[in-house]
Short mmCIF file of N, CA and C in Angstrom, two decimals:
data_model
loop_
_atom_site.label_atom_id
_atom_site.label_comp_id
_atom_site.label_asym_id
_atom_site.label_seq_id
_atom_site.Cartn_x
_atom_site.Cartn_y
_atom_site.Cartn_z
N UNK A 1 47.14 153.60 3.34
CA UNK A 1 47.37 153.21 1.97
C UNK A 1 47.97 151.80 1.95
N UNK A 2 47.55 151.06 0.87
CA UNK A 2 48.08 149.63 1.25
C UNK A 2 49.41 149.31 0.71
N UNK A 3 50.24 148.48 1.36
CA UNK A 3 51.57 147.93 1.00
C UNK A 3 52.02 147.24 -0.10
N UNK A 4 53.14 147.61 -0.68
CA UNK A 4 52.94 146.14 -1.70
C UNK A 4 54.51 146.51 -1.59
N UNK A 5 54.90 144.59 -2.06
CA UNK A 5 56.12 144.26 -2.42
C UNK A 5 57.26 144.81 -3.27
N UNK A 6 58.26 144.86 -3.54
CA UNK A 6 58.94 145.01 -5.00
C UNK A 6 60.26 144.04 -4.95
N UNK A 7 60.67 143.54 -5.86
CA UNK A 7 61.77 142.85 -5.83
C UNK A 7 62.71 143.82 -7.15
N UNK A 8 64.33 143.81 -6.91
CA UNK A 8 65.25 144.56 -7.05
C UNK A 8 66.15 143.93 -7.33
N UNK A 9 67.20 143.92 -8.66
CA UNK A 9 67.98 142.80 -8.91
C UNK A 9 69.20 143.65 -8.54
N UNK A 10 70.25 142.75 -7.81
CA UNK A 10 71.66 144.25 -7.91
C UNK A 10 72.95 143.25 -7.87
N UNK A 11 73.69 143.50 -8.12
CA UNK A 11 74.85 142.79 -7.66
C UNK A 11 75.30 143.01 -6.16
N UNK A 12 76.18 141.65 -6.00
CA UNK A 12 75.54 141.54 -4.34
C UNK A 12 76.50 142.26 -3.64
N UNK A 13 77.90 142.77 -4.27
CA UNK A 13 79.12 143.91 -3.92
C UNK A 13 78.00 145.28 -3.68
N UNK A 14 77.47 145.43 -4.48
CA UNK A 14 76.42 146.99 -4.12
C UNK A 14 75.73 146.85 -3.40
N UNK A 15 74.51 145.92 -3.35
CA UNK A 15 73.81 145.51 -2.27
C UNK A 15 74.73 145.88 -0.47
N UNK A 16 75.47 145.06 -0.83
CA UNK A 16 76.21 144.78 0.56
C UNK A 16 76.76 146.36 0.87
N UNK A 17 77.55 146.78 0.20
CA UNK A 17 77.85 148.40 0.18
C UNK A 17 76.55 149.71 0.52
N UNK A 18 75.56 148.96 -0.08
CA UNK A 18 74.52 149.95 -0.05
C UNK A 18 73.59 149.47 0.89
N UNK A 19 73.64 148.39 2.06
CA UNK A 19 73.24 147.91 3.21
C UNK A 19 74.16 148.63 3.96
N UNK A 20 75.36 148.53 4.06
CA UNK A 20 75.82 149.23 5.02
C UNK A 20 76.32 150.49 5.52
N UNK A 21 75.96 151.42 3.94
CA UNK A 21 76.06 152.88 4.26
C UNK A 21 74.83 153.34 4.04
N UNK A 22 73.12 152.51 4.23
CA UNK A 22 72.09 153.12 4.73
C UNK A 22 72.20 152.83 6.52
N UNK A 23 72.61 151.69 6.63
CA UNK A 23 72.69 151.27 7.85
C UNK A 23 73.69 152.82 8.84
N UNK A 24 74.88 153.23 8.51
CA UNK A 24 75.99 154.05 8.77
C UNK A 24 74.83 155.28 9.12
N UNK A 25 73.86 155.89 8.06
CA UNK A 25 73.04 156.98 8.05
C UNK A 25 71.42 156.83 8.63
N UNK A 26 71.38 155.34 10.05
CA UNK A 26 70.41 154.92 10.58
C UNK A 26 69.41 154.60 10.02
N UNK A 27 69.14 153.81 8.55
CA UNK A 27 68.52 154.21 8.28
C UNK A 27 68.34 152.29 7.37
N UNK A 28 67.21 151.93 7.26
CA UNK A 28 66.92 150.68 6.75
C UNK A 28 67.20 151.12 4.63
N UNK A 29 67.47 150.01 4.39
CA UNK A 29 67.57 149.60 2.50
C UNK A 29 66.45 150.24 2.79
N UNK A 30 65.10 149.50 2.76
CA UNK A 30 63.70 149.89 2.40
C UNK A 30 63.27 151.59 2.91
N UNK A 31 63.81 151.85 3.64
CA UNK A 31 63.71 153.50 4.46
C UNK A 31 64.22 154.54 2.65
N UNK A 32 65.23 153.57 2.58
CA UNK A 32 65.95 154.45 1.56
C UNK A 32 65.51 154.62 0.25
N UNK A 33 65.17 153.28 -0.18
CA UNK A 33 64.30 153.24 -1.68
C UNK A 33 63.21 153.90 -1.52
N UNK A 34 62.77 154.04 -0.43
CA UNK A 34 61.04 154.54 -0.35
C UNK A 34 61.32 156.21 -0.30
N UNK A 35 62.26 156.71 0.25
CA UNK A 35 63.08 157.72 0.11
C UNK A 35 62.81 158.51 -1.15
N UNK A 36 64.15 157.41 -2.29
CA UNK A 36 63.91 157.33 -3.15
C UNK A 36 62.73 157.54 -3.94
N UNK A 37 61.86 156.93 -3.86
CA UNK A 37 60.66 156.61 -4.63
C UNK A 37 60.31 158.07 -4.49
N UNK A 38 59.79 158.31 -3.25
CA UNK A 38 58.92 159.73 -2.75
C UNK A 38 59.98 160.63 -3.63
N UNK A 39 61.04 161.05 -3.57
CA UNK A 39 61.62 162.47 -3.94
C UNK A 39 61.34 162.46 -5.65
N UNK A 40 61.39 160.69 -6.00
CA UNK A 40 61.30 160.96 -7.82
C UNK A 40 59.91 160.95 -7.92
N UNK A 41 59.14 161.14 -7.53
CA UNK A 41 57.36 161.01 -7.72
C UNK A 41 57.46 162.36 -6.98
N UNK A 42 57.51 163.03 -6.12
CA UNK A 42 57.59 164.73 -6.02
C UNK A 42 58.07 165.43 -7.02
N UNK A 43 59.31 165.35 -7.30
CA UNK A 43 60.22 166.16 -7.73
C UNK A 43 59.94 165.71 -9.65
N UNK A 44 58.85 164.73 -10.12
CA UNK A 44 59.05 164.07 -11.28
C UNK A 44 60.63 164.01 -12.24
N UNK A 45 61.23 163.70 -11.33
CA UNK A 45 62.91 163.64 -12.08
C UNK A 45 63.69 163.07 -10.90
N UNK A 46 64.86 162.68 -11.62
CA UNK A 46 65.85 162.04 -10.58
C UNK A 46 66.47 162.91 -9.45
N UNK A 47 66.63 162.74 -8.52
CA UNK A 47 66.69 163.38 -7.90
C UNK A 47 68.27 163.89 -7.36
N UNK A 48 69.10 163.41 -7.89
CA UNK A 48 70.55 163.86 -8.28
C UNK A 48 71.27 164.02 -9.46
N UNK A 49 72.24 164.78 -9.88
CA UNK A 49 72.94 164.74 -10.89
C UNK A 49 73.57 163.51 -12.05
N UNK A 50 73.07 163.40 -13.07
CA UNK A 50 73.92 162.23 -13.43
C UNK A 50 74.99 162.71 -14.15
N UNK A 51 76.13 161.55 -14.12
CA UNK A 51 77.41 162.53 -14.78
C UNK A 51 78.25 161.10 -15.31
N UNK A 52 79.42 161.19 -16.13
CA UNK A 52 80.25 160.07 -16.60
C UNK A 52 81.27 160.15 -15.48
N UNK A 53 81.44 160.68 -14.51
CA UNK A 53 82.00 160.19 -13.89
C UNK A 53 81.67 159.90 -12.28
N UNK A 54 81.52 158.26 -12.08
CA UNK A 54 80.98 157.65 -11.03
C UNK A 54 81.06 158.58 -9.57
N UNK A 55 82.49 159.21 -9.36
CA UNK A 55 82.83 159.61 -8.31
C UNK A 55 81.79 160.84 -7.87
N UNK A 56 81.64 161.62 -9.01
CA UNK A 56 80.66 162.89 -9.03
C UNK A 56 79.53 162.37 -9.04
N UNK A 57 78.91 161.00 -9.36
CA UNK A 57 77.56 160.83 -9.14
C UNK A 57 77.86 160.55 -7.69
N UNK A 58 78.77 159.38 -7.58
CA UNK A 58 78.11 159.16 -6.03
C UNK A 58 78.22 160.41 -4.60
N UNK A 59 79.26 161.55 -5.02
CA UNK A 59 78.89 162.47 -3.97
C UNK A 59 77.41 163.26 -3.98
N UNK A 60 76.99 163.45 -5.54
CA UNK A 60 76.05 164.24 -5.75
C UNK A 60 75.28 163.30 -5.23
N UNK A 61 74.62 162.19 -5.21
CA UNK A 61 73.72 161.07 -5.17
C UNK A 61 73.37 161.28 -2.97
N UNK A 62 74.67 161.36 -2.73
CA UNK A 62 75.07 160.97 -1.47
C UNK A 62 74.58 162.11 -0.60
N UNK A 63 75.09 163.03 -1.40
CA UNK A 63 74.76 164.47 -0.92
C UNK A 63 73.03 165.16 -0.74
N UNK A 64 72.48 164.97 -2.14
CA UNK A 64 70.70 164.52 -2.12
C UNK A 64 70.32 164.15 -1.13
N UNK A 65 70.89 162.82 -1.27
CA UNK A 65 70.25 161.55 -0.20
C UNK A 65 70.37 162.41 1.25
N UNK A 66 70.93 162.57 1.53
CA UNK A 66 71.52 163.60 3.01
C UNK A 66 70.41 164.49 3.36
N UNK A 67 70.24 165.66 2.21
CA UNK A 67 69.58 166.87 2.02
C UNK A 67 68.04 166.30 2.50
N UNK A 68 67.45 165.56 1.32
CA UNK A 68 66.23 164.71 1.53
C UNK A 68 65.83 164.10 3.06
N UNK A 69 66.56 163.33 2.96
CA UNK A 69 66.26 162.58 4.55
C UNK A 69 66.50 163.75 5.73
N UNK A 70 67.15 164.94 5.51
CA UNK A 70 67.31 165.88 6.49
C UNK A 70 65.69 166.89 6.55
N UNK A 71 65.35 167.00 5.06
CA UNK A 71 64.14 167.51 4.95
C UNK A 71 62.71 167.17 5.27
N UNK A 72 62.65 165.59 5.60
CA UNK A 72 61.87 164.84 5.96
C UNK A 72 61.71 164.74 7.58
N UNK A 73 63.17 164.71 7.76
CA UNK A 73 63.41 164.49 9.31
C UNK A 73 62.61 166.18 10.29
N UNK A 74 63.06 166.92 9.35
CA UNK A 74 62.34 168.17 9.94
C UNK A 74 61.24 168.31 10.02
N UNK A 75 60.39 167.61 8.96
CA UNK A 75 59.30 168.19 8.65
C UNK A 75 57.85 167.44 9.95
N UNK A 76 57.02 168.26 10.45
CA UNK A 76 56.10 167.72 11.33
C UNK A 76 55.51 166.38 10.66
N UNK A 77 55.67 165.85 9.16
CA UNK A 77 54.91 164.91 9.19
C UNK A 77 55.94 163.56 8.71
N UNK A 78 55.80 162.61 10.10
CA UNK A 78 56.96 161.55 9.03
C UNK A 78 56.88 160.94 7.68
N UNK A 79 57.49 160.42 7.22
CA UNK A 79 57.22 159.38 5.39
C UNK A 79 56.56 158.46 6.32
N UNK A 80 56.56 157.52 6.93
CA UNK A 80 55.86 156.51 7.47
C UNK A 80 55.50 156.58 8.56
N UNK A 81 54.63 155.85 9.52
CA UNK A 81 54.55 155.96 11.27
C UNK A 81 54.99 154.70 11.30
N UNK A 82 54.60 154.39 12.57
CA UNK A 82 55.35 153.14 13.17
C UNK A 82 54.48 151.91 12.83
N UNK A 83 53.16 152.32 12.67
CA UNK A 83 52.73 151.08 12.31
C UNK A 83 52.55 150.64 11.08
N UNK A 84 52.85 151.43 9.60
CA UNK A 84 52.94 151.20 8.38
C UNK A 84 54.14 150.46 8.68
N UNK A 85 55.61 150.73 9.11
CA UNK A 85 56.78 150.32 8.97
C UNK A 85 56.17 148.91 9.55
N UNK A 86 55.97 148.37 10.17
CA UNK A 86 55.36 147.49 11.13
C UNK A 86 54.63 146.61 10.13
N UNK A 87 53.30 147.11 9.29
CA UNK A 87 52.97 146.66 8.55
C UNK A 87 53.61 146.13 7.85
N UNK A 88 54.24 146.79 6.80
CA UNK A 88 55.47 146.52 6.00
C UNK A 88 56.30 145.20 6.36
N UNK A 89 56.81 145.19 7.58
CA UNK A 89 57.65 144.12 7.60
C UNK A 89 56.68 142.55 7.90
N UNK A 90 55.56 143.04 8.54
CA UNK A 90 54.79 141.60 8.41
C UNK A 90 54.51 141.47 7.34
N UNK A 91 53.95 141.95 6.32
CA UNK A 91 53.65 141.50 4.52
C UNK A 91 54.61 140.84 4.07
N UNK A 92 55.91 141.20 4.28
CA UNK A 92 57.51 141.19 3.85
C UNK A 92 57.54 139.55 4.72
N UNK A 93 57.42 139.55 5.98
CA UNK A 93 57.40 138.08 6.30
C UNK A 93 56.54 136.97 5.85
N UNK A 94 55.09 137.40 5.53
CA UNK A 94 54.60 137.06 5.26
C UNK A 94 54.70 136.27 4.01
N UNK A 95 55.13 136.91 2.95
CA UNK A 95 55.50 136.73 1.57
C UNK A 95 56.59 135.96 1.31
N UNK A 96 57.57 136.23 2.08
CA UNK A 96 58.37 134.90 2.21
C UNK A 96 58.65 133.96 3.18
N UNK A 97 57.76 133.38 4.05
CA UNK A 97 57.21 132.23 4.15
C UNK A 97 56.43 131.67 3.19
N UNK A 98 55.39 132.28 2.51
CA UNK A 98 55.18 131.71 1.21
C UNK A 98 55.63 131.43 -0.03
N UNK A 99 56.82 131.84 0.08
CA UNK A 99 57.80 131.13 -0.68
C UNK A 99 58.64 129.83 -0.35
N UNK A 100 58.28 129.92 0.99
CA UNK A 100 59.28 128.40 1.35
C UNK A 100 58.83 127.31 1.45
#
């Protein structure tokens, strides 16, 4: 299936926070959104609790995220092989060198 880009606006305190506790759970930003993506296109809904209070989203959020990537990890077929990921990051280079 073919690759395509997305660009993601965030503030760069979350970014940086949310680089380094995908990183903590081995696991790349892009591993995680794509994650992401797959469980809300399965599941057609978000795939954790939303609530007014931040603390209860982010365990519930955290906790998902866990469950998911544990369910994937089991399963005989990976979200990606090695050479989509592979792919992926040459497009990704690709695309920005053409920006520079």
């Amino acid at each position: 299936m073919a690759q395509v880009s997305m660009t993601v606006r965030m503030d760069s305190q979350l970014k940086q926070n949310f680089d380094a506790l995908c990183s903590s759970m081995g696991m790349s930003v892009n591993a995680a959104i794509n994650i992401f993506a797959n469980a809300v296109v399965r599941t057609r809904s978000i795939p954790f609790k939303i609530s007014a209070n931040p603390k209860d989203v982010e365990d519930e959020a955290l906790r998902e995220f866990r469950e998911f990537r544990n369910m994937v990890a089991a399963s005989d077929r990976p979200e990606f092989t090695l050479d989509e990921i592979n792919e992926e990051i040459r497009l990704a280079r690709k695309e920005r060198a053409g920006r520079k």
